[in-house]
Each structure stands twice: as structure tokens, then as C-alpha cells.
Short mmCIF file of N, CA, C and O in Angstrom, two decimals:
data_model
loop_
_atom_site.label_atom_id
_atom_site.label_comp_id
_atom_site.label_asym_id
_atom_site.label_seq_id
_atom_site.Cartn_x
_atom_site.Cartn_y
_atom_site.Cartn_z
N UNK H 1 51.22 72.02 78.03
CA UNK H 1 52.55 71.51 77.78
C UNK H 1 52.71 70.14 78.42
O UNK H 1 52.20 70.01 79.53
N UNK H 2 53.41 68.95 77.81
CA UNK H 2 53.71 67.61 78.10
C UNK H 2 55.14 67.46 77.92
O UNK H 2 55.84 68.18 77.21
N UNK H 3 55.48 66.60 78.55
CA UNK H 3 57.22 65.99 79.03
C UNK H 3 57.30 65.31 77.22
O UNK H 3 56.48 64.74 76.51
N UNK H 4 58.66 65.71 77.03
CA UNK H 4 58.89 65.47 75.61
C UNK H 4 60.23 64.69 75.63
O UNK H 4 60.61 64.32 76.74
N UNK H 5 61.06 64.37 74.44
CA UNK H 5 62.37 63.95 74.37
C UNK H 5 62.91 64.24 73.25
O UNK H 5 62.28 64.36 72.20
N UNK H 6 63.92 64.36 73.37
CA UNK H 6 64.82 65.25 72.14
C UNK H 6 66.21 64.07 71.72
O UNK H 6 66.60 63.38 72.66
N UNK H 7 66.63 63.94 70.89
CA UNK H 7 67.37 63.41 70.39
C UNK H 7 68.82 63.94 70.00
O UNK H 7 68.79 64.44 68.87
N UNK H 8 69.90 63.96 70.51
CA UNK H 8 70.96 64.65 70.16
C UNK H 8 72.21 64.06 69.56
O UNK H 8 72.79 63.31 70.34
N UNK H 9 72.70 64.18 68.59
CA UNK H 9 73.24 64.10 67.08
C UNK H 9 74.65 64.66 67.11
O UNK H 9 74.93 65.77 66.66
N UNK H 10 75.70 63.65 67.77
CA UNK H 10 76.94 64.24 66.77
C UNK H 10 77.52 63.71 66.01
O UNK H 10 77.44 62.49 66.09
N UNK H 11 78.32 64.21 64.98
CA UNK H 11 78.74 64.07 63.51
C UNK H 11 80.13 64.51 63.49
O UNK H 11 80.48 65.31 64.36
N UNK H 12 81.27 63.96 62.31
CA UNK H 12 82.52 64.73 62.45
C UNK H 12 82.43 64.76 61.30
O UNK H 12 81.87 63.93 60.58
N UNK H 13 83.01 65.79 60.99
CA UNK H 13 83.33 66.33 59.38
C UNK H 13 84.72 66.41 58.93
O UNK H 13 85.04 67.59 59.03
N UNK H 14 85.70 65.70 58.47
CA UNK H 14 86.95 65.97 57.64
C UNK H 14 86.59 67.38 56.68
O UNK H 14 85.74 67.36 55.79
N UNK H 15 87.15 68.21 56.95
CA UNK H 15 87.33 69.49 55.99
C UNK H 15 88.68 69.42 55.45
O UNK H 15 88.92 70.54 55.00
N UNK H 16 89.60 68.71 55.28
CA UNK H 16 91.01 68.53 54.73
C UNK H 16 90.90 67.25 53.81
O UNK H 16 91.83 66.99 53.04
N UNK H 17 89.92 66.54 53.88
CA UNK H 17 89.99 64.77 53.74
C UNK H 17 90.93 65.08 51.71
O UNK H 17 90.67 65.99 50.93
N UNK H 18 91.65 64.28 51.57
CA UNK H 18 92.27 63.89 50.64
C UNK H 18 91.60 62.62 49.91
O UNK H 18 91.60 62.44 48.69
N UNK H 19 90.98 61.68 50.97
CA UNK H 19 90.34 60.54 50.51
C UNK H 19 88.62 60.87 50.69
O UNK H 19 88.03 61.61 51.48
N UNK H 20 88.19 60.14 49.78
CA UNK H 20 86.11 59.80 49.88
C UNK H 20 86.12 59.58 50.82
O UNK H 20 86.98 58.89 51.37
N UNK H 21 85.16 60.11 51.34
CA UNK H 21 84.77 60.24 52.86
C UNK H 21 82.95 60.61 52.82
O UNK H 21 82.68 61.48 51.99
N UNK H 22 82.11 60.24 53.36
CA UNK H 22 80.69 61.41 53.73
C UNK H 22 81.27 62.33 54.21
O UNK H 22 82.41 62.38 54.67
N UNK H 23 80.35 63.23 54.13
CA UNK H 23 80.20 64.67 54.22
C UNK H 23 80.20 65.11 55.70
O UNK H 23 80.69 66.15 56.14
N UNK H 24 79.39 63.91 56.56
CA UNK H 24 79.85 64.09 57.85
C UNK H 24 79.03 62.55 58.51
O UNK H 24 77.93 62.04 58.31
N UNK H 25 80.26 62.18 59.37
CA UNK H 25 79.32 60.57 60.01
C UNK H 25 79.00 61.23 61.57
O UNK H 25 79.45 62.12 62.30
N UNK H 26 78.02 60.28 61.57
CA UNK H 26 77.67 60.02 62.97
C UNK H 26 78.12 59.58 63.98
O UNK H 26 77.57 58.50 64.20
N UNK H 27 79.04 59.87 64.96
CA UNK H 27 79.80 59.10 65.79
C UNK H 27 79.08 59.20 67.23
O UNK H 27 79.52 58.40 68.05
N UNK H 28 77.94 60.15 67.72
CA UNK H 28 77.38 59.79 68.82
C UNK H 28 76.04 59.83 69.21
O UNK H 28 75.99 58.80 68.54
N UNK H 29 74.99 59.98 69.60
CA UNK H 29 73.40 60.20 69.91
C UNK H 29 72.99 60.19 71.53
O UNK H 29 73.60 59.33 72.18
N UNK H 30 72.53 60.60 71.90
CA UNK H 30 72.27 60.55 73.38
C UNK H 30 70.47 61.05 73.32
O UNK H 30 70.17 62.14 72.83
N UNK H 31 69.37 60.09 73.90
CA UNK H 31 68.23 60.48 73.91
C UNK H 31 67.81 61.13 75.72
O UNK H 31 68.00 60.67 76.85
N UNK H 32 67.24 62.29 75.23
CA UNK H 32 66.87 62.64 76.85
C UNK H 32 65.78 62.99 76.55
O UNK H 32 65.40 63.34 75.43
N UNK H 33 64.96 62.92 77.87
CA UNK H 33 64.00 63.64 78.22
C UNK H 33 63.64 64.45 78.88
O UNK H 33 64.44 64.57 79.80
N UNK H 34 62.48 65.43 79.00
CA UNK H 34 62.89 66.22 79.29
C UNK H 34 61.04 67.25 80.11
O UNK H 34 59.96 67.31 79.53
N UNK H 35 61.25 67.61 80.94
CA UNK H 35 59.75 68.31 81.21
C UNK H 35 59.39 69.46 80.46
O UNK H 35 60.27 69.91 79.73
N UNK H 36 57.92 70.22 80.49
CA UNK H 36 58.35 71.27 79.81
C UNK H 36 58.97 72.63 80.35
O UNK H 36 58.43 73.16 81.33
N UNK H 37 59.80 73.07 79.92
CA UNK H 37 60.84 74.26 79.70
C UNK H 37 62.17 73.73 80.45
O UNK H 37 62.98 74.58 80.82
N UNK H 38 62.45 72.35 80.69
CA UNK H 38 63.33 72.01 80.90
C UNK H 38 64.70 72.26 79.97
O UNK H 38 64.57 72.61 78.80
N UNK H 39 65.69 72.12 80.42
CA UNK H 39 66.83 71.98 79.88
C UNK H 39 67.70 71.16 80.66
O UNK H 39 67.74 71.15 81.89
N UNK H 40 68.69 70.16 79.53
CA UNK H 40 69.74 69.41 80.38
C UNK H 40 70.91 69.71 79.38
O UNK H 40 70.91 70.52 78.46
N UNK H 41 71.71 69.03 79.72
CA UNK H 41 73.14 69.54 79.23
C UNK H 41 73.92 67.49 79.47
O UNK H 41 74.26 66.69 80.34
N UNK H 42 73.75 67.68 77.68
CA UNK H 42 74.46 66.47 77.16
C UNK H 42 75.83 66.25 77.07
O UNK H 42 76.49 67.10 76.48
N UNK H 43 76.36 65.30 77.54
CA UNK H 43 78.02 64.92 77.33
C UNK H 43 78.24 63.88 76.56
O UNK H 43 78.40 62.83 77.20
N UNK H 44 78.31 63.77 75.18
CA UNK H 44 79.49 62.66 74.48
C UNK H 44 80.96 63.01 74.54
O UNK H 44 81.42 64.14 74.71
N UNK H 45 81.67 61.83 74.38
CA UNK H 45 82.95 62.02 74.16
C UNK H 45 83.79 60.90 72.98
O UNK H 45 83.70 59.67 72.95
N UNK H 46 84.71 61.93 71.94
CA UNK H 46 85.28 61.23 71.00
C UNK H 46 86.77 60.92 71.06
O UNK H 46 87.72 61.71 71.01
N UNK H 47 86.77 59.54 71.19
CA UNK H 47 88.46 59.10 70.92
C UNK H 47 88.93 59.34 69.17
O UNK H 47 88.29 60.02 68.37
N UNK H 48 90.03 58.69 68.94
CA UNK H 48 90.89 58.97 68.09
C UNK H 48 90.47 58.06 67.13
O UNK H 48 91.03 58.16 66.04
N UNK H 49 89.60 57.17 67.26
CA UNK H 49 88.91 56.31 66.12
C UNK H 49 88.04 56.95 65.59
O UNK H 49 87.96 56.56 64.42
N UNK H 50 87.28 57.77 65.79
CA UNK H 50 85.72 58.44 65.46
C UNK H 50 86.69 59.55 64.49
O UNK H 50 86.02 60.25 63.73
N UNK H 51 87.91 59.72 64.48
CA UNK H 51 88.23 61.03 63.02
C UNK H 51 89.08 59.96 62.15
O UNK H 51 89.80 60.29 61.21
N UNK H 52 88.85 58.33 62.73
CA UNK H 52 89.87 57.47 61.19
C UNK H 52 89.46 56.71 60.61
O UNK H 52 88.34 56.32 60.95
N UNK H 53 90.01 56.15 59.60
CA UNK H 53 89.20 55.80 58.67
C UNK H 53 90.16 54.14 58.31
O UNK H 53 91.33 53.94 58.62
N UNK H 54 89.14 53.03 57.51
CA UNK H 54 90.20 52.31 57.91
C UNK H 54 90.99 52.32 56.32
O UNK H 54 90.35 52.52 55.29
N UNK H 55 92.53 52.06 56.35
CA UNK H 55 93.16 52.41 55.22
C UNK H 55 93.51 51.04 54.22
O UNK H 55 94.73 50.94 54.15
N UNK H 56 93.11 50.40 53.74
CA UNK H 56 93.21 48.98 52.71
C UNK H 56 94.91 49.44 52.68
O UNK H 56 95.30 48.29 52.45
N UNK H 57 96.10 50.18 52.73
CA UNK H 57 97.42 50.24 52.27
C UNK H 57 97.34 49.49 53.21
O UNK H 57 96.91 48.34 53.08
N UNK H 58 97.68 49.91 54.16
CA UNK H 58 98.34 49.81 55.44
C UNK H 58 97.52 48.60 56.37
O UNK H 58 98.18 47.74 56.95
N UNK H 59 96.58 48.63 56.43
CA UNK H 59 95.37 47.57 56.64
C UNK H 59 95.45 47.59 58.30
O UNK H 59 95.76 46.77 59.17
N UNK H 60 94.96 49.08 58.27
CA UNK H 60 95.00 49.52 59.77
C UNK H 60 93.88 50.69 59.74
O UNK H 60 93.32 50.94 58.67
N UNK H 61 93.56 51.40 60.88
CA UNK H 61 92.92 52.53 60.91
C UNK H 61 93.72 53.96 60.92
O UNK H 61 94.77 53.97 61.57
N UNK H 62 93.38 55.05 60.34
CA UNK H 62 93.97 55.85 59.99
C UNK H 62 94.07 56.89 59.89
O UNK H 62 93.65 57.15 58.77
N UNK H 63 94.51 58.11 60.56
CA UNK H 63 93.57 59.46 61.10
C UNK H 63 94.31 60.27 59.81
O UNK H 63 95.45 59.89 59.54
N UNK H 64 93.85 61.15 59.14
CA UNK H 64 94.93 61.96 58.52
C UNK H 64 94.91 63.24 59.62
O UNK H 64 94.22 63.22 60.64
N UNK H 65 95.71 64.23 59.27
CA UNK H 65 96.15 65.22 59.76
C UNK H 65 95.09 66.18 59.23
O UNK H 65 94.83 66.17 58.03
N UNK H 66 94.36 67.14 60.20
CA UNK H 66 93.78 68.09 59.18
C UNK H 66 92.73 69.07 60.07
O UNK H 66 92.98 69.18 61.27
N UNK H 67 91.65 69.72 59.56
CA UNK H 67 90.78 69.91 60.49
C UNK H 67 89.50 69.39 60.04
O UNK H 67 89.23 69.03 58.89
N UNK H 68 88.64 69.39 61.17
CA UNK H 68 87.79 68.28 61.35
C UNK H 68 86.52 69.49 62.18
O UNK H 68 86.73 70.47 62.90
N UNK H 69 85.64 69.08 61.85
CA UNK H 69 84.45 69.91 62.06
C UNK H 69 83.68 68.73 63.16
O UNK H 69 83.67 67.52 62.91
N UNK H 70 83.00 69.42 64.57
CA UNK H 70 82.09 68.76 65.19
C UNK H 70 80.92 69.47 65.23
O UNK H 70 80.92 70.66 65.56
N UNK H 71 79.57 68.68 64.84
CA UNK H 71 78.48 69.06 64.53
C UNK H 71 77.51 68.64 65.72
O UNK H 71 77.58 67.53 66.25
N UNK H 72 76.71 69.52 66.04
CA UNK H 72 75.63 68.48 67.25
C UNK H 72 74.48 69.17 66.76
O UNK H 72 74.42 70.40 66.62
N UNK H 73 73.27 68.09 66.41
CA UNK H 73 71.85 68.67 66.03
C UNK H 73 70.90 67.80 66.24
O UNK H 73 71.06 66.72 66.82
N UNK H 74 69.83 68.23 65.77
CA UNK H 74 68.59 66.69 65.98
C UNK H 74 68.72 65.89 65.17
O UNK H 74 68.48 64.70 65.36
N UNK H 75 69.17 66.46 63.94
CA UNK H 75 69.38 65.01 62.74
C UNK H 75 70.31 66.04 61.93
O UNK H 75 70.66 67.22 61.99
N UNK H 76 70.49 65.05 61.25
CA UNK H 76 72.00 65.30 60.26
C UNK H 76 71.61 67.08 58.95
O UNK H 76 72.38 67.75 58.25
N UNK H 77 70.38 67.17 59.17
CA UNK H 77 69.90 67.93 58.38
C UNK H 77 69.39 69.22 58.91
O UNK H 77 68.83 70.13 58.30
N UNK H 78 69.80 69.09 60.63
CA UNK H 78 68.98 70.35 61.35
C UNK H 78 70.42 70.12 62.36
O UNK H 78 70.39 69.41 63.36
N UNK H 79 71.73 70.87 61.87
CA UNK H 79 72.62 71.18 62.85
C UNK H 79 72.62 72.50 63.52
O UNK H 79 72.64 73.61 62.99
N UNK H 80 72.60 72.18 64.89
CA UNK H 80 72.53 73.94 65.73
C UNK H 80 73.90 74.04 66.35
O UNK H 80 73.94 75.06 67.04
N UNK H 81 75.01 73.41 66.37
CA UNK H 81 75.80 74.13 66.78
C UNK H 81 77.41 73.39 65.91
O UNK H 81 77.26 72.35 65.27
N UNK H 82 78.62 73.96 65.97
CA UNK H 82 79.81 73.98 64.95
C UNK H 82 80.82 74.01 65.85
O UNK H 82 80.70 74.62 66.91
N UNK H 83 81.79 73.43 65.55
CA UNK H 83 83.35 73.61 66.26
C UNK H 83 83.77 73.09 65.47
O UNK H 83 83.38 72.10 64.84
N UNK H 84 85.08 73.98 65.34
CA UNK H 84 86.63 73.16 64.11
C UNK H 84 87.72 73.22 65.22
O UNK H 84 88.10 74.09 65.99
N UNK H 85 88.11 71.74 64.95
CA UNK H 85 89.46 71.35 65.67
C UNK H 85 90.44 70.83 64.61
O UNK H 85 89.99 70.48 63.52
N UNK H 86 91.71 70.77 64.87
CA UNK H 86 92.75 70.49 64.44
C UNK H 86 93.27 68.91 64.75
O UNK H 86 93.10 68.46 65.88
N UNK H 87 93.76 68.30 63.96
CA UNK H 87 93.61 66.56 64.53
C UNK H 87 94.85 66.63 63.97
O UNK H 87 94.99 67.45 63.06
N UNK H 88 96.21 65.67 64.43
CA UNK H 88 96.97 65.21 63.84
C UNK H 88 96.91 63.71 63.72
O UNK H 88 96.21 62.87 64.29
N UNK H 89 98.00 63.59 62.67
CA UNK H 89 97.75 62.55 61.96
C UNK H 89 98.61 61.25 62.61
O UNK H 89 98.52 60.13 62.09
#
């Protein structure tokens, strides 16, 4: 066994979105490393920009109201863990 590094992946998902949106963006990454059978314990944190979008009406940024899915995985295609929160608008 050799010291490795892992890559960690979060994403927000609009599950309410009214407007085109992806399916889920990327709003954070954190690379660690790590020995073998190590484990660490990653912290991102999301403000109120990372669930808005910017709106051409209003010509501002723009959260709608709704729920919103947080995803954390190695890549956008291998998610291991889920949370739904509630965002207002």
C-alpha cells in the first residue's frame, strides 16, 4: 500500500428549477491526501450565490425558492453521498 489522494466533489442540484439550469454544477473541490487506510474529514462551505443564478430580467443574481439537492463524490458521475435542503427565494 502507497499514500494516495482523493479528490472531493460538491455539486448543487435545483429539484424545483422553473428555469434551464444543469442537472447539477459544481460549486466546490477540495484535494487531500491521504496514507494508506487513512481517513480525513473534508469541510466546504456554500453561501447564497452557489444556489443563484444570474437573471437577464432583473440583471442581478437570483435564488428561486425551492429545494436544492447537495451532492459530494469523486466526479460528477460517481456521487456517494445526498442531502435535500430547502432554500428560499
Amino acid at each position: 500500500r502507497i499514500p494516495g489522494s482523493e479528490v472531493v466533489q460538491l455539486y448543487v442540484s435545483g429539484k424545483d428549477s422553473t428555469v434551464p439550469r444543469a442537472v447539477k454544477e459544481l460549486k466546490g473541490f477540495a484535494k487531500v491526501f491521504l496514507n494508506p487506510g487513512e481517513k480525513k474529514t473534508v469541510t466546504m462551505e456554500l453561501c447564497a450565490r452557489d444556489f443563484a443564478y444570474y437573471e437577464t430580467k432583473i440583471h442581478d443574481w437570483y435564488t428561486p425558492s425551492g429545494t436544492y439537492e447537495i451532492q459530494i463524490g469523486h466526479a460528477s458521475d460517481d456521487i456517494r453521498e445526498t442531502d435535500k435542503r430547502p432554500r428560499g427565494g
